[in-house]
Short mmCIF file of C-alpha atoms in Angstrom, two decimals:
data_model
loop_
_atom_site.label_atom_id
_atom_site.label_comp_id
_atom_site.label_asym_id
_atom_site.label_seq_id
_atom_site.Cartn_x
_atom_site.Cartn_y
_atom_site.Cartn_z
CA MET A 1 19.05 7.86 45.42
CA LEU A 2 20.30 10.65 47.00
CA ASP A 3 23.69 11.78 45.42
CA SER A 4 23.12 15.85 46.26
CA TYR A 5 23.82 17.48 50.08
CA LYS A 6 20.39 19.18 49.89
CA ASP A 7 18.49 15.91 48.68
CA LYS A 8 20.28 14.27 51.45
CA VAL A 9 19.05 16.75 53.94
CA THR A 10 15.13 16.72 52.70
CA PHE A 11 15.45 12.88 53.41
CA ARG A 12 16.26 13.88 56.82
CA ARG A 13 13.92 16.14 57.03
CA ALA A 14 11.27 13.87 55.96
CA ALA A 15 12.36 11.01 57.87
CA CYS A 16 12.38 13.11 60.97
CA ILE A 17 8.87 13.89 60.86
CA ILE A 18 7.53 11.12 60.13
CA SER A 19 9.18 9.31 62.49
CA SER A 20 7.79 11.89 64.66
CA ILE A 21 4.37 11.66 63.40
CA GLY A 22 4.59 7.48 64.22
CA MET A 23 6.07 7.89 67.70
CA LEU A 24 3.36 11.19 68.49
CA VAL A 25 0.57 8.09 67.13
CA MET A 26 2.09 5.32 68.70
CA ALA A 27 2.17 7.69 72.14
CA PHE A 28 -1.60 8.03 71.48
CA SER A 29 -2.68 5.06 71.44
CA ALA A 30 -0.46 3.57 74.26
CA SER A 31 -2.19 6.68 75.99
CA ALA A 32 -5.76 5.19 74.66
CA ALA A 33 -4.59 1.52 76.22
CA MET A 34 -3.56 3.48 79.59
CA LYS A 35 -7.78 3.40 80.79
CA PRO A 36 -10.12 1.39 81.80
CA ASP A 37 -12.70 0.64 80.15
CA ALA A 38 -16.41 3.10 81.62
CA GLY A 39 -17.59 0.85 84.16
CA ASP A 40 -14.28 -1.17 85.24
CA ALA A 41 -14.67 1.71 88.11
CA SER A 42 -18.16 0.30 89.32
CA VAL A 43 -17.66 -3.40 88.47
CA PHE A 44 -14.14 -4.29 90.02
CA LEU A 45 -13.62 -2.12 92.72
CA ARG A 46 -14.39 -2.97 96.63
CA PRO A 47 -17.72 -1.29 98.16
CA SER A 48 -17.04 0.80 101.30
CA GLY A 49 -19.59 -1.40 103.27
CA ILE A 50 -19.61 -4.69 104.22
CA PRO A 51 -22.78 -6.98 104.55
CA GLN A 52 -23.07 -7.54 108.34
CA PRO A 53 -26.23 -9.92 109.54
CA ALA A 54 -29.01 -7.70 111.80
CA ASN A 55 -28.09 -10.21 114.86
CA ASN A 56 -24.88 -9.75 114.70
CA LEU A 57 -23.76 -5.52 113.55
CA SER A 58 -19.96 -4.94 114.28
CA THR A 59 -18.89 -3.37 117.56
CA PRO A 60 -15.26 -1.89 118.70
CA GLU A 61 -16.07 -4.67 121.30
CA ARG A 62 -17.38 -7.56 119.33
CA VAL A 63 -14.24 -7.34 117.15
CA LYS A 64 -11.75 -7.14 119.23
CA LEU A 65 -13.25 -10.72 120.80
CA GLY A 66 -13.60 -12.15 117.81
CA LYS A 67 -9.44 -11.11 117.62
CA MET A 68 -8.15 -13.18 120.72
CA LEU A 69 -10.69 -15.74 119.91
CA PHE A 70 -9.32 -16.14 116.26
CA PHE A 71 -5.63 -15.80 117.53
CA ASP A 72 -6.15 -18.57 120.62
CA PRO A 73 -5.19 -21.99 120.57
CA ARG A 74 -7.48 -22.76 123.26
CA LEU A 75 -9.83 -23.43 120.68
CA SER A 76 -8.95 -26.51 119.56
CA GLY A 77 -9.19 -30.02 121.38
CA SER A 78 -5.45 -29.76 121.96
CA ASN A 79 -4.95 -26.39 122.67
CA TRP A 80 -2.11 -26.12 120.09
CA ILE A 81 -3.62 -24.78 116.87
CA SER A 82 -5.89 -21.79 116.61
CA CYS A 83 -7.73 -20.51 113.68
CA GLY A 84 -4.95 -17.99 112.48
CA THR A 85 -2.67 -21.74 112.37
CA CYS A 86 -3.60 -22.08 108.77
CA HIS A 87 -5.77 -18.83 108.26
CA ASN A 88 -1.84 -17.24 108.89
CA PRO A 89 -2.24 -13.07 108.22
CA ALA A 90 1.43 -13.78 107.19
CA LEU A 91 1.22 -16.24 104.45
CA GLY A 92 -2.28 -14.71 102.84
CA TRP A 93 -4.65 -15.35 105.66
CA SER A 94 -3.92 -18.95 104.79
CA ASP A 95 -1.24 -21.65 105.15
CA GLY A 96 1.24 -21.78 102.36
CA LEU A 97 0.42 -25.53 101.89
CA LYS A 98 -0.74 -27.90 99.67
CA THR A 99 -3.30 -28.97 101.56
CA ALA A 100 -4.39 -28.35 105.56
CA ILE A 101 -2.07 -29.64 108.48
CA GLY A 102 -4.95 -30.68 111.07
CA HIS A 103 -5.63 -32.32 114.70
CA ASN A 104 -3.00 -34.83 115.16
CA MET A 105 -1.03 -33.33 112.30
CA LYS A 106 -2.91 -34.99 109.79
CA VAL A 107 -3.03 -33.94 106.26
CA LEU A 108 -6.38 -32.55 104.94
CA GLU A 109 -7.99 -33.42 101.57
CA ARG A 110 -8.17 -29.48 100.82
CA SER A 111 -6.59 -26.48 101.02
CA THR A 112 -7.04 -23.45 103.59
CA PRO A 113 -8.49 -21.17 101.91
CA THR A 114 -8.11 -17.44 102.41
CA ILE A 115 -10.17 -15.68 104.89
CA LEU A 116 -9.74 -12.30 102.73
CA ASN A 117 -13.35 -10.69 101.92
CA THR A 118 -15.57 -13.36 102.43
CA GLY A 119 -17.56 -10.99 104.23
CA TYR A 120 -18.96 -10.90 101.43
CA GLN A 121 -19.55 -14.75 100.09
CA GLY A 122 -22.33 -15.85 99.98
CA LEU A 123 -21.62 -19.26 100.72
CA GLN A 124 -18.81 -20.45 103.00
CA PHE A 125 -15.84 -23.47 102.66
CA TRP A 126 -15.10 -24.45 99.40
CA ASP A 127 -17.81 -26.50 98.75
CA GLY A 128 -20.55 -23.63 99.99
CA ARG A 129 -21.75 -25.94 103.19
CA GLU A 130 -22.43 -22.80 105.21
CA ARG A 131 -24.33 -19.51 104.71
CA THR A 132 -22.90 -17.79 107.05
CA LEU A 133 -19.73 -16.86 108.82
CA GLU A 134 -21.16 -17.10 112.47
CA LYS A 135 -21.93 -21.03 111.30
CA GLN A 136 -18.66 -21.51 109.59
CA ALA A 137 -16.25 -19.53 111.80
CA LEU A 138 -17.62 -22.84 114.02
CA GLY A 139 -17.10 -26.02 111.67
CA PRO A 140 -13.60 -25.88 111.67
CA ILE A 141 -13.63 -26.22 115.64
CA VAL A 142 -15.61 -28.58 116.15
CA SER A 143 -14.33 -30.86 112.83
CA PRO A 144 -12.18 -33.86 114.45
CA GLY A 145 -9.90 -33.19 111.55
CA GLU A 146 -9.62 -29.94 112.40
CA MET A 147 -9.25 -28.62 115.62
CA ALA A 148 -11.31 -31.09 116.97
CA GLN A 149 -13.14 -29.01 119.80
CA ASP A 150 -15.74 -30.53 121.86
CA LEU A 151 -17.55 -27.30 121.93
CA ASP A 152 -19.34 -27.04 125.59
CA GLU A 153 -15.89 -28.22 126.72
CA LEU A 154 -14.83 -24.96 124.82
CA VAL A 155 -17.36 -22.78 126.30
CA LYS A 156 -16.40 -24.62 129.71
CA GLU A 157 -12.72 -23.38 129.70
CA LEU A 158 -13.94 -19.87 128.42
CA LYS A 159 -15.75 -19.48 131.10
CA ALA A 160 -12.77 -20.26 133.50
CA VAL A 161 -10.74 -17.34 132.13
CA PRO A 162 -12.30 -14.64 134.04
CA GLU A 163 -10.91 -12.09 131.02
CA TYR A 164 -13.01 -13.64 128.36
CA VAL A 165 -16.18 -13.49 130.88
CA ALA A 166 -15.81 -9.88 130.69
CA LEU A 167 -15.14 -9.88 126.65
CA PHE A 168 -17.97 -12.13 126.19
CA LYS A 169 -19.94 -9.45 128.67
CA GLU A 170 -19.20 -6.33 126.96
CA ALA A 171 -19.79 -7.75 123.07
CA TYR A 172 -22.51 -9.92 123.60
CA PRO A 173 -24.33 -8.63 126.83
CA ASP A 174 -27.52 -11.05 126.38
CA GLU A 175 -25.72 -13.95 125.64
CA GLY A 176 -22.29 -13.90 127.58
CA VAL A 177 -19.54 -17.08 126.67
CA SER A 178 -22.28 -18.93 124.12
CA LYS A 179 -21.21 -21.08 121.39
CA THR A 180 -23.48 -18.39 119.30
CA ALA A 181 -21.28 -16.10 120.33
CA ILE A 182 -18.33 -17.38 119.73
CA GLY A 183 -19.52 -18.03 115.82
CA LYS A 184 -20.65 -14.87 115.76
CA ALA A 185 -17.55 -12.88 117.30
CA ILE A 186 -15.05 -14.77 115.32
CA ALA A 187 -17.54 -13.83 112.60
CA SER A 188 -17.04 -10.13 113.18
CA PHE A 189 -13.25 -9.98 112.89
CA GLU A 190 -13.13 -11.97 109.68
CA ARG A 191 -15.43 -9.10 108.07
CA THR A 192 -12.84 -6.85 108.82
CA VAL A 193 -9.97 -8.75 107.36
CA VAL A 194 -11.01 -7.09 103.67
CA SER A 195 -8.83 -6.43 100.90
CA GLN A 196 -7.02 -3.05 100.57
CA ASP A 197 -6.17 -1.62 98.04
CA SER A 198 -3.78 -2.58 95.03
CA SER A 199 -1.44 -1.60 91.63
CA PHE A 200 -4.91 -2.35 89.69
CA ASP A 201 -7.06 -0.53 92.26
CA ARG A 202 -5.69 2.69 91.86
CA TRP A 203 -5.50 2.65 88.05
CA LEU A 204 -9.12 2.32 88.34
CA LYS A 205 -9.21 5.32 90.34
CA GLY A 206 -7.32 7.55 88.07
CA MET A 207 -4.66 7.40 90.89
CA GLU A 208 -1.26 7.45 90.13
CA SER A 209 -0.47 3.33 89.94
CA ASP A 210 2.54 1.50 89.28
CA MET A 211 0.55 -0.98 87.01
CA SER A 212 2.08 -1.84 83.67
CA LYS A 213 1.10 -2.33 80.39
CA ALA A 214 1.77 -5.67 80.20
CA ALA A 215 -0.80 -5.91 83.64
CA MET A 216 -2.90 -3.45 82.01
CA ASN A 217 -3.14 -6.28 78.23
CA GLY A 218 -3.48 -8.61 80.94
CA PHE A 219 -7.04 -7.22 82.19
CA LYS A 220 -8.54 -6.71 78.96
CA LEU A 221 -7.36 -10.61 78.27
CA PHE A 222 -8.85 -11.62 81.51
CA LYS A 223 -12.29 -10.19 80.28
CA GLY A 224 -11.91 -11.12 77.21
CA LYS A 225 -9.90 -13.83 75.07
CA ALA A 226 -8.70 -15.76 78.55
CA ARG A 227 -12.81 -16.07 79.67
CA CYS A 228 -11.84 -15.91 83.09
CA ILE A 229 -14.57 -13.42 83.80
CA MET A 230 -16.96 -16.03 83.31
CA CYS A 231 -16.29 -17.03 86.66
CA HIS A 232 -14.32 -14.48 88.73
CA ASN A 233 -15.95 -11.67 88.30
CA GLY A 234 -17.12 -8.55 90.10
CA PHE A 235 -14.92 -6.62 92.59
CA ASN A 236 -14.01 -9.63 94.83
CA PHE A 237 -12.66 -11.47 91.25
CA ALA A 238 -15.53 -14.47 92.27
CA ASP A 239 -19.00 -15.00 91.29
CA ASP A 240 -20.13 -16.90 94.60
CA GLY A 241 -21.05 -19.90 92.01
CA PHE A 242 -19.59 -23.69 91.99
CA HIS A 243 -17.93 -25.15 88.75
CA ASN A 244 -15.71 -28.14 87.81
CA ILE A 245 -12.81 -26.99 86.00
CA GLY A 246 -11.14 -30.00 85.33
CA LEU A 247 -8.36 -30.79 87.11
CA PRO A 248 -6.57 -33.70 86.25
CA GLY A 249 -6.03 -35.04 89.86
CA ASN A 250 -9.22 -34.29 90.83
CA LYS A 251 -11.62 -36.99 92.94
CA ASP A 252 -13.14 -35.00 95.13
CA GLU A 253 -16.82 -34.58 94.43
CA GLY A 254 -17.08 -31.34 95.93
CA ARG A 255 -19.90 -29.31 95.52
CA TYR A 256 -22.49 -32.72 94.77
CA ALA A 257 -21.97 -33.79 98.18
CA ILE A 258 -24.53 -30.87 99.49
CA LYS A 259 -26.38 -30.29 96.10
CA LYS A 260 -27.33 -34.26 94.24
CA VAL A 261 -27.46 -31.90 91.01
CA LYS A 262 -25.19 -33.45 88.29
CA VAL A 263 -23.71 -30.15 86.87
CA MET A 264 -22.05 -29.91 90.61
CA LYS A 265 -19.83 -33.20 90.03
CA GLY A 266 -16.95 -32.54 91.22
CA ALA A 267 -17.16 -28.74 91.26
CA PHE A 268 -15.59 -26.25 93.85
CA LYS A 269 -16.44 -22.32 94.68
CA THR A 270 -15.01 -19.69 92.76
CA PRO A 271 -11.93 -18.22 95.31
CA THR A 272 -11.47 -14.65 95.79
CA LEU A 273 -8.78 -13.30 92.95
CA ARG A 274 -7.71 -10.52 95.61
CA ASP A 275 -4.04 -10.88 97.05
CA VAL A 276 -3.73 -13.91 94.92
CA GLY A 277 -0.30 -13.75 94.38
CA LEU A 278 0.35 -14.30 98.24
CA THR A 279 -1.80 -17.34 98.47
CA ALA A 280 -0.04 -20.31 96.52
CA PRO A 281 -0.77 -23.33 96.18
CA TYR A 282 -3.46 -23.17 93.92
CA MET A 283 -6.77 -24.48 93.89
CA HIS A 284 -9.03 -26.57 95.96
CA ASN A 285 -6.72 -29.63 96.44
CA GLY A 286 -3.51 -27.37 96.01
CA GLU A 287 -2.45 -28.90 92.42
CA PHE A 288 -0.31 -26.17 91.44
CA GLY A 289 2.20 -24.25 92.99
CA THR A 290 2.27 -21.30 91.02
CA LEU A 291 0.55 -18.67 88.66
CA LYS A 292 1.79 -20.67 85.83
CA GLU A 293 0.92 -23.77 86.60
CA VAL A 294 -3.04 -21.93 86.66
CA ILE A 295 -2.68 -20.72 83.64
CA GLU A 296 -1.50 -23.14 81.63
CA HIS A 297 -4.03 -25.65 83.22
CA TYR A 298 -7.10 -22.59 81.86
CA ASN A 299 -4.60 -22.36 79.03
CA SER A 300 -5.50 -26.13 77.86
CA GLY A 301 -9.02 -25.99 78.59
CA GLY A 302 -9.05 -28.84 81.46
CA LYS A 303 -9.82 -32.77 81.63
CA LYS A 304 -13.15 -33.74 82.13
CA ASN A 305 -13.56 -35.49 85.96
CA LEU A 306 -16.08 -37.40 87.71
CA GLY A 307 -18.11 -37.23 84.87
CA ASN A 308 -17.97 -33.41 84.57
CA LEU A 309 -16.48 -30.43 83.42
CA ASP A 310 -18.32 -27.12 83.10
CA PRO A 311 -19.07 -25.82 79.54
CA ASN A 312 -17.26 -22.12 80.12
CA MET A 313 -14.14 -24.28 79.85
CA GLN A 314 -12.46 -24.41 76.63
CA ALA A 315 -9.04 -24.81 74.89
CA LEU A 316 -7.95 -20.65 75.10
CA HIS A 317 -5.20 -20.98 72.49
CA LEU A 318 -2.79 -17.78 74.44
CA SER A 319 0.54 -17.02 73.12
CA LYS A 320 3.41 -17.16 75.46
CA LYS A 321 3.24 -13.31 75.72
CA GLU A 322 -0.38 -13.27 76.22
CA LYS A 323 0.07 -15.91 79.57
CA SER A 324 2.53 -13.56 80.98
CA ASP A 325 0.51 -10.71 80.88
CA LEU A 326 -1.82 -12.39 82.58
CA LEU A 327 0.49 -13.02 84.66
CA GLU A 328 1.35 -9.84 84.99
CA PHE A 329 -2.53 -8.92 85.65
CA LEU A 330 -2.93 -11.70 88.39
CA LEU A 331 -0.19 -10.20 90.45
CA SER A 332 -1.24 -6.60 90.41
CA LEU A 333 -4.34 -7.30 92.74
CA THR A 334 -2.00 -7.46 95.13
CA GLY A 335 -3.44 -5.38 98.12
CA ASP A 336 -1.28 -2.78 100.21
CA ALA A 337 0.76 -5.36 102.99
CA MET A 338 -2.13 -5.22 105.93
CA GLU A 339 -1.21 -3.77 109.07
CA VAL A 340 -1.79 -6.64 111.27
CA SER A 341 -1.55 -6.76 115.42
CA ILE A 342 -1.72 -9.57 117.67
CA PRO A 343 -3.47 -9.79 120.21
CA GLN A 344 -1.92 -10.30 123.58
CA LEU A 345 -4.21 -13.14 125.02
CA PRO A 346 -5.38 -14.04 128.50
CA VAL A 347 -3.40 -16.63 130.68
CA ASN A 348 -5.29 -18.73 133.84
CA HIS A 349 -3.20 -17.58 137.13
CA MET B 1 -73.81 -50.52 74.90
CA ARG B 2 -70.63 -50.72 76.67
CA SER B 3 -68.34 -50.00 73.49
CA TYR B 4 -71.04 -46.66 73.13
CA LYS B 5 -70.03 -45.42 77.05
CA ALA B 6 -66.42 -46.56 75.83
CA ILE B 7 -66.58 -43.96 72.71
CA ASN B 8 -68.21 -41.29 75.19
CA LEU B 9 -65.36 -41.88 77.79
CA PHE B 10 -63.20 -41.45 75.55
CA PHE B 11 -64.25 -38.36 73.95
CA ILE B 12 -64.71 -36.92 77.44
CA SER B 13 -61.09 -37.47 78.27
CA LEU B 14 -60.61 -36.41 74.95
CA PHE B 15 -62.21 -32.84 75.61
CA VAL B 16 -60.51 -32.77 79.42
CA PHE B 17 -57.24 -32.80 77.61
CA PHE B 18 -57.32 -30.62 74.83
CA SER B 19 -59.38 -28.12 77.47
CA SER B 20 -56.03 -28.40 79.54
CA VAL B 21 -53.42 -27.46 77.04
CA ILE B 22 -55.78 -24.72 75.75
CA SER B 23 -56.47 -23.12 79.32
CA ALA B 24 -51.94 -23.74 79.86
CA ALA B 25 -50.15 -20.76 79.60
CA GLU B 26 -47.09 -20.49 78.71
CA HIS B 27 -44.11 -17.90 81.25
CA THR B 28 -40.82 -16.01 80.35
CA VAL B 29 -38.28 -16.15 83.07
CA GLU B 30 -35.10 -14.63 82.04
CA GLN B 31 -31.78 -15.33 83.95
CA LYS B 32 -29.58 -12.08 83.44
CA GLU B 33 -26.93 -10.82 85.62
CA LYS B 34 -27.46 -13.98 87.74
CA GLN B 35 -30.91 -12.91 88.96
CA PHE B 36 -33.82 -14.74 88.03
CA ILE B 37 -36.72 -11.97 86.30
CA LYS B 38 -39.78 -11.47 85.09
CA ASP B 39 -41.19 -8.78 83.06
CA GLY B 40 -37.94 -6.88 83.76
CA ALA B 41 -37.67 -6.97 87.37
CA LEU B 42 -36.79 -9.66 89.73
CA VAL B 43 -38.97 -11.93 90.99
CA GLU B 44 -38.59 -14.51 93.52
CA LYS B 45 -41.90 -16.33 93.62
CA MET B 46 -44.45 -16.06 90.91
CA THR B 47 -47.91 -18.48 91.29
CA VAL B 48 -48.70 -20.44 88.15
CA LYS B 49 -51.42 -22.77 86.90
CA VAL B 50 -51.64 -26.78 86.75
CA GLY B 51 -50.38 -27.70 83.69
CA ASP B 52 -48.81 -24.16 83.11
CA LYS B 53 -45.29 -24.17 81.56
CA ILE B 54 -42.09 -21.81 82.60
CA ASN B 55 -39.35 -21.33 79.85
CA PHE B 56 -35.76 -20.46 81.58
CA LYS B 57 -34.04 -18.55 78.58
CA ASN B 58 -30.47 -17.28 79.26
CA GLN B 59 -29.32 -14.16 78.72
CA ASP B 60 -26.04 -14.14 80.56
CA PRO B 61 -22.73 -14.44 78.49
CA TRP B 62 -21.80 -17.27 81.25
CA PHE B 63 -23.49 -21.00 81.44
CA HIS B 64 -26.77 -21.26 83.39
CA ASN B 65 -28.03 -24.09 85.19
CA VAL B 66 -32.15 -24.55 86.59
CA PHE B 67 -33.18 -27.30 88.83
CA SER B 68 -35.68 -28.30 91.59
CA LEU B 69 -35.50 -31.54 93.90
CA SER B 70 -38.91 -30.56 95.17
CA ASP B 71 -41.83 -32.70 95.69
CA ILE B 72 -44.35 -31.33 93.33
CA LYS B 73 -41.55 -31.56 90.60
CA SER B 74 -38.20 -32.87 90.72
CA PHE B 75 -36.06 -31.85 87.35
CA ASP B 76 -32.57 -30.30 86.29
CA LEU B 77 -31.98 -28.27 83.05
CA GLY B 78 -28.17 -29.29 83.25
CA SER B 79 -25.94 -26.27 81.92
CA TYR B 80 -26.84 -23.89 78.75
CA PRO B 81 -25.42 -20.61 77.49
CA LYS B 82 -26.83 -17.37 76.54
CA GLY B 83 -29.61 -17.22 74.06
CA GLU B 84 -30.60 -20.31 75.23
CA SER B 85 -34.44 -21.78 76.60
CA LYS B 86 -35.50 -24.65 79.27
CA SER B 87 -38.60 -25.46 79.53
CA VAL B 88 -40.30 -27.30 82.38
CA VAL B 89 -44.42 -27.99 82.73
CA PHE B 90 -46.04 -27.61 86.44
CA ASP B 91 -48.15 -30.56 86.49
CA LYS B 92 -48.72 -31.09 89.91
CA ALA B 93 -49.84 -28.33 92.63
CA GLY B 94 -47.95 -27.15 95.47
CA THR B 95 -44.64 -25.28 95.98
CA ALA B 96 -41.70 -25.94 93.97
CA GLU B 97 -38.06 -24.20 95.09
CA VAL B 98 -36.41 -23.23 92.00
CA GLU B 99 -32.58 -22.45 91.69
CA CYS B 100 -29.17 -22.38 89.90
CA ALA B 101 -26.78 -25.14 90.82
CA ILE B 102 -24.10 -22.88 89.41
CA HIS B 103 -24.97 -19.67 91.81
CA PRO B 104 -27.12 -20.43 93.89
CA GLN B 105 -27.89 -16.83 94.91
CA MET B 106 -30.19 -17.46 91.82
CA PHE B 107 -33.42 -18.57 93.90
CA MET B 108 -37.05 -18.75 93.09
CA GLU B 109 -40.08 -19.99 94.02
CA ILE B 110 -43.03 -21.33 91.99
CA GLU B 111 -46.48 -21.55 93.87
CA VAL B 112 -48.30 -24.39 91.73
CA LYS B 113 -52.32 -23.97 91.79
#
């Protein structure tokens, strides 16, 4: 019992001191939690350079030509679909659809992957069937379900446009308008589509950042309990690898069509998580509409399909708060908006 | 006479078998940071003798696979976690291309002489 006035004052003072100490301890521990781990910056910051093949080093002329081709519907058999139709910069360089829509409005089996940071990838396409961006760029153009174009016909069409003939000559003087130069030019442009700094990057650099405490905790979970790092590692949050992540709706054999190895049944390439907040729906078949659904899926551990499941997949037992923190972290990977100018395409007169 | 010859043949075969077992060497290739590593360095090509065994040891925190669809040796070691090791005996001369199906950037050639 605190009877006297003196006792009450002493008690209040003591309570005040204790709570101040408590607040100091909390502030100290919070500020300690605010810092990334040593080594995080070297692992998770995008390198300044981008790998380029010796036979297609970037020049402004090559990038300019590639950008025009990328946005030119002449590249499709119907003269109606360009690369940019599905890889729309306003939609995170994807299309916002569950799965892509191709030639004659055909709904395709797989979703459109973003082209963000594809220049850093070792293999291209969901199943990794091409090694280089130069070859990848030609794939959808000739695919009957996608752009349904005949490459000889395309070369003929482009040769009939004097402005293109001049642009090809400037960019690839030894090749002129050719199939390989088309692929090379588009690849050169794609190598300029790289992730911009996000709240996460600024936090890693020790700059002022709006990275929330929840997002920081989400990052810790990402590297630990949630096991995301098993596949989504490095600055691009992708291991250039292939995994069957146990999607209940999957019937697509994926990488197995390319490599007849059992662990590749139903396996697909790990996509980047850069700008992942802009590229819904998710997974190779667009099975999930939101990142919340994606997190629920991983929390469940996935379900065997086609007789296979990546052994890195296991039930995570994340709490509601942990799932929400993980989501905050994924959203902190959204880079600053890119300024993308749309080129004026040459017209036949 | 015939049985004497057969016994001789048996002992000769036994000798050949054991001498090949004794001379066969064992090598270790580690899987570390998504690379094939031998004696602490990245290995893209190595040479072994017919009958030699290679242990592929996973030193990464994630699962790895090792497979080859080469003419001299076709195998698939499945996927296995950190600390585990699986081995293959290369019993025919030639070249085998070995890869991790999960991480295809992990690729090496094994020349068997």
